[in-house]
C-alpha cells in the first residue's frame, strides 16, 4: 500500500504532535497526570496529550536540584512502565527547564537529560529570545544526551515570551532542532511595561476588539499570528498558551477552537486535568469533516492518487493533502472510528 503520508507529504514530513500539552510542577500532580495519561491512552488507543514536568515554575527556590532529581525519576519510572505494556512506546513525557541564563539551567540538564534523556519526547526551553539562546542550550543538552545513551537528538520546544522573541521568531522556528514554538502570554504582556492591559492575559465572553483580551488585543494577536506563520513556514508545530479560566469549560473550549481554526495553532497548553478533554474536543475535526476526509482519501488511494471527481467537485493531490491532515487530526484526538475504512492507514 502506498501510504498517504509518503505520497502527499513526503519523507521530510513533520511528525504530528498531540494537540494537548499538559503542564504540572508539583510532585503529586505530576504523578496524577502521568497516571491520567496512561488511563486515557488505554481508553482512546493513542497518546492524546503530552505530560510536561515543570522545573521553571515548579521548583521551589533553593530546591532546584531536588526537584530535578524527582523529575528524572518520575520520567524514568513512567517510561519504563509504558515500555513494558507498549514496547513501541505510547507515552510522551517532556520536561521544562529553567531559562538558559538561570543558574539552575546547567544543573537541570545534567540531572534530567543526563539521567532520563531516553524517557523524554522533548525538552521545553523557556524565555528564548534568539537562535543564540538555542545554541547555548544545546552546548549543555547534547553532551547530557550522550551520557544517558540516547542516540537520536532530543527535539526542542521553545517558549516565545517577549517582543524580542517575536521579532526573531522566523529564525527561531527555522532552527533544525526546534520542533514546536509555544506562546508565553503572561510574560509577553508583562514585558510591555504596562502598555498592554491586564485584560489581555485572560478571555472575555465575546473577545470583541473593545474587550482587549488575549484574542482581541492587537499586539497579542499579532504575536500569535507571527508564531503560527513562522511555524507553518518551517514545518513546526505552533502551541497556544494557557487559558487560566479552567473552571469555565465552555470558554476554554471556545478559546481552544478559536486558537485552532482562526489562528492556526496545532496544539494548546493545559494546566489542569479538567482542561484536557475540552482541548481534545476543540481541536478535533467535526464528525462530518472526518467522514468527508475518509471518503476522499480512500477514493484517492483506490485511484492511485490520480485526480478524481466526487459529488461534482474535482480533487487532486492538493486537496488530498488537506483531507489527509484532517484524518491525522481525527486520529490524534480519537475521533476516527475503528470501523472507518481510513483506519487502515493508522494500523501498525
mmCIF file of N, CA, C and O in Angstrom, residues 86-119:
data_model
loop_
_atom_site.group_PDB
_atom_site.id
_atom_site.type_symbol
_atom_site.label_atom_id
_atom_site.label_comp_id
_atom_site.label_asym_id
_atom_site.label_seq_id
_atom_site.Cartn_x
_atom_site.Cartn_y
_atom_site.Cartn_z
ATOM 1 N N UNK A 86 3.743 -1.355 26.218
ATOM 2 C CA UNK A 86 3.749 -0.998 24.792
ATOM 3 C C UNK A 86 5.204 -0.831 24.350
ATOM 4 O O UNK A 86 5.744 0.282 24.432
ATOM 5 N N UNK A 87 5.845 -1.874 23.885
ATOM 6 C CA UNK A 87 7.269 -1.787 23.518
ATOM 7 C C UNK A 87 7.580 -0.706 22.496
ATOM 8 O O UNK A 87 8.694 -0.204 22.458
ATOM 9 N N UNK A 88 6.598 -0.357 21.662
ATOM 10 C CA UNK A 88 6.840 0.677 20.662
ATOM 11 C C UNK A 88 6.569 2.082 21.205
ATOM 12 O O UNK A 88 6.761 3.062 20.506
ATOM 13 N N UNK A 89 6.118 2.162 22.437
ATOM 14 C CA UNK A 89 6.005 3.448 23.104
ATOM 15 C C UNK A 89 4.694 4.170 22.862
ATOM 16 O O UNK A 89 4.388 4.536 21.741
ATOM 17 N N UNK A 90 3.896 4.321 23.901
ATOM 18 C CA UNK A 90 2.679 5.123 23.808
ATOM 19 C C UNK A 90 2.645 6.169 24.915
ATOM 20 O O UNK A 90 1.585 6.637 25.294
ATOM 21 N N UNK A 91 3.807 6.513 25.415
ATOM 22 C CA UNK A 91 3.864 7.551 26.431
ATOM 23 C C UNK A 91 4.689 8.712 25.905
ATOM 24 O O UNK A 91 5.633 8.509 25.131
ATOM 25 N N UNK A 92 4.303 9.925 26.279
ATOM 26 C CA UNK A 92 5.038 11.116 25.866
ATOM 27 C C UNK A 92 5.244 11.987 27.102
ATOM 28 O O UNK A 92 4.297 12.584 27.617
ATOM 29 N N UNK A 93 6.496 12.039 27.554
ATOM 30 C CA UNK A 93 6.856 12.796 28.741
ATOM 31 C C UNK A 93 7.923 13.805 28.343
ATOM 32 O O UNK A 93 8.896 13.467 27.654
ATOM 33 N N UNK A 94 7.737 15.040 28.773
ATOM 34 C CA UNK A 94 8.710 16.096 28.496
ATOM 35 C C UNK A 94 9.074 16.788 29.802
ATOM 36 O O UNK A 94 8.473 16.533 30.849
ATOM 37 N N UNK A 95 10.061 17.665 29.737
ATOM 38 C CA UNK A 95 10.454 18.440 30.911
ATOM 39 C C UNK A 95 10.738 19.877 30.495
ATOM 40 O O UNK A 95 11.354 20.104 29.442
ATOM 41 N N UNK A 96 10.257 20.799 31.305
ATOM 42 C CA UNK A 96 10.594 22.209 31.070
ATOM 43 C C UNK A 96 11.745 22.589 31.998
ATOM 44 O O UNK A 96 11.648 22.459 33.211
ATOM 45 N N UNK A 97 12.831 23.071 31.400
ATOM 46 C CA UNK A 97 13.994 23.502 32.145
ATOM 47 C C UNK A 97 13.817 24.943 32.623
ATOM 48 O O UNK A 97 12.874 25.624 32.250
ATOM 49 N N UNK A 98 14.772 25.401 33.421
ATOM 50 C CA UNK A 98 14.874 26.833 33.685
ATOM 51 C C UNK A 98 15.411 27.525 32.426
ATOM 52 O O UNK A 98 15.962 26.863 31.535
ATOM 53 N N UNK A 99 15.270 28.844 32.312
ATOM 54 C CA UNK A 99 15.835 29.548 31.151
ATOM 55 C C UNK A 99 17.349 29.358 31.086
ATOM 56 O O UNK A 99 18.009 29.076 32.092
ATOM 57 N N UNK A 100 17.916 29.540 29.902
ATOM 58 C CA UNK A 100 19.342 29.263 29.699
ATOM 59 C C UNK A 100 20.239 30.158 30.541
ATOM 60 O O UNK A 100 21.385 29.778 30.857
ATOM 61 N N UNK A 101 19.768 31.347 30.921
ATOM 62 C CA UNK A 101 20.606 32.236 31.724
ATOM 63 C C UNK A 101 20.354 32.087 33.226
ATOM 64 O O UNK A 101 20.878 32.849 34.030
ATOM 65 N N UNK A 102 19.552 31.097 33.611
ATOM 66 C CA UNK A 102 19.279 30.857 35.032
ATOM 67 C C UNK A 102 20.397 29.988 35.610
ATOM 68 O O UNK A 102 20.884 29.062 34.948
ATOM 69 N N UNK A 103 20.807 30.244 36.855
ATOM 70 C CA UNK A 103 21.888 29.450 37.455
ATOM 71 C C UNK A 103 21.593 27.946 37.503
ATOM 72 O O UNK A 103 22.522 27.134 37.519
ATOM 73 N N UNK A 104 20.305 27.572 37.507
ATOM 74 C CA UNK A 104 19.953 26.149 37.617
ATOM 75 C C UNK A 104 19.843 25.453 36.266
ATOM 76 O O UNK A 104 19.629 24.233 36.232
ATOM 77 N N UNK A 105 20.020 26.168 35.158
ATOM 78 C CA UNK A 105 19.804 25.538 33.853
ATOM 79 C C UNK A 105 20.743 24.359 33.619
ATOM 80 O O UNK A 105 20.316 23.249 33.276
ATOM 81 N N UNK A 106 22.039 24.579 33.782
ATOM 82 C CA UNK A 106 23.005 23.522 33.523
ATOM 83 C C UNK A 106 22.757 22.323 34.441
ATOM 84 O O UNK A 106 22.877 21.162 34.021
ATOM 85 N N UNK A 107 22.374 22.602 35.669
ATOM 86 C CA UNK A 107 22.070 21.544 36.636
ATOM 87 C C UNK A 107 20.831 20.770 36.218
ATOM 88 O O UNK A 107 20.793 19.537 36.300
ATOM 89 N N UNK A 108 19.784 21.473 35.755
ATOM 90 C CA UNK A 108 18.581 20.816 35.234
ATOM 91 C C UNK A 108 18.950 19.830 34.138
ATOM 92 O O UNK A 108 18.511 18.668 34.132
ATOM 93 N N UNK A 109 19.731 20.311 33.179
ATOM 94 C CA UNK A 109 20.074 19.491 32.012
ATOM 95 C C UNK A 109 20.891 18.276 32.422
ATOM 96 O O UNK A 109 20.613 17.144 31.999
ATOM 97 N N UNK A 110 21.907 18.501 33.254
ATOM 98 C CA UNK A 110 22.766 17.392 33.663
ATOM 99 C C UNK A 110 21.980 16.332 34.426
ATOM 100 O O UNK A 110 22.194 15.126 34.242
ATOM 101 N N UNK A 111 21.048 16.781 35.267
ATOM 102 C CA UNK A 111 20.292 15.841 36.098
ATOM 103 C C UNK A 111 19.188 15.150 35.307
ATOM 104 O O UNK A 111 19.079 13.917 35.316
ATOM 105 N N UNK A 112 18.370 15.930 34.617
ATOM 106 C CA UNK A 112 17.184 15.364 33.958
ATOM 107 C C UNK A 112 17.553 14.678 32.646
ATOM 108 O O UNK A 112 17.229 13.503 32.434
ATOM 109 N N UNK A 113 18.242 15.386 31.771
ATOM 110 C CA UNK A 113 18.597 14.784 30.486
ATOM 111 C C UNK A 113 19.700 13.751 30.678
ATOM 112 O O UNK A 113 19.682 12.681 30.049
ATOM 113 N N UNK A 114 20.634 14.040 31.560
ATOM 114 C CA UNK A 114 21.711 13.090 31.813
ATOM 115 C C UNK A 114 21.225 11.773 32.372
ATOM 116 O O UNK A 114 21.849 10.731 32.160
ATOM 117 N N UNK A 115 20.087 11.795 33.070
ATOM 118 C CA UNK A 115 19.564 10.568 33.678
ATOM 119 C C UNK A 115 18.363 9.978 32.946
ATOM 120 O O UNK A 115 18.076 8.790 33.093
ATOM 121 N N UNK A 116 17.636 10.812 32.183
ATOM 122 C CA UNK A 116 16.371 10.310 31.610
ATOM 123 C C UNK A 116 16.134 10.758 30.175
ATOM 124 O O UNK A 116 14.987 10.828 29.737
ATOM 125 N N UNK A 117 17.182 11.043 29.425
ATOM 126 C CA UNK A 117 17.003 11.504 28.039
ATOM 127 C C UNK A 117 16.188 10.525 27.215
ATOM 128 O O UNK A 117 15.366 10.918 26.374
ATOM 129 N N UNK A 118 16.392 9.220 27.432
ATOM 130 C CA UNK A 118 15.676 8.222 26.633
ATOM 131 C C UNK A 118 14.189 8.188 26.953
ATOM 132 O O UNK A 118 13.387 7.702 26.148
ATOM 133 N N UNK A 119 13.814 8.691 28.116
ATOM 134 C CA UNK A 119 12.407 8.686 28.517
ATOM 135 C C UNK A 119 11.652 9.905 27.998
ATOM 136 O O UNK A 119 10.423 9.948 28.088
#
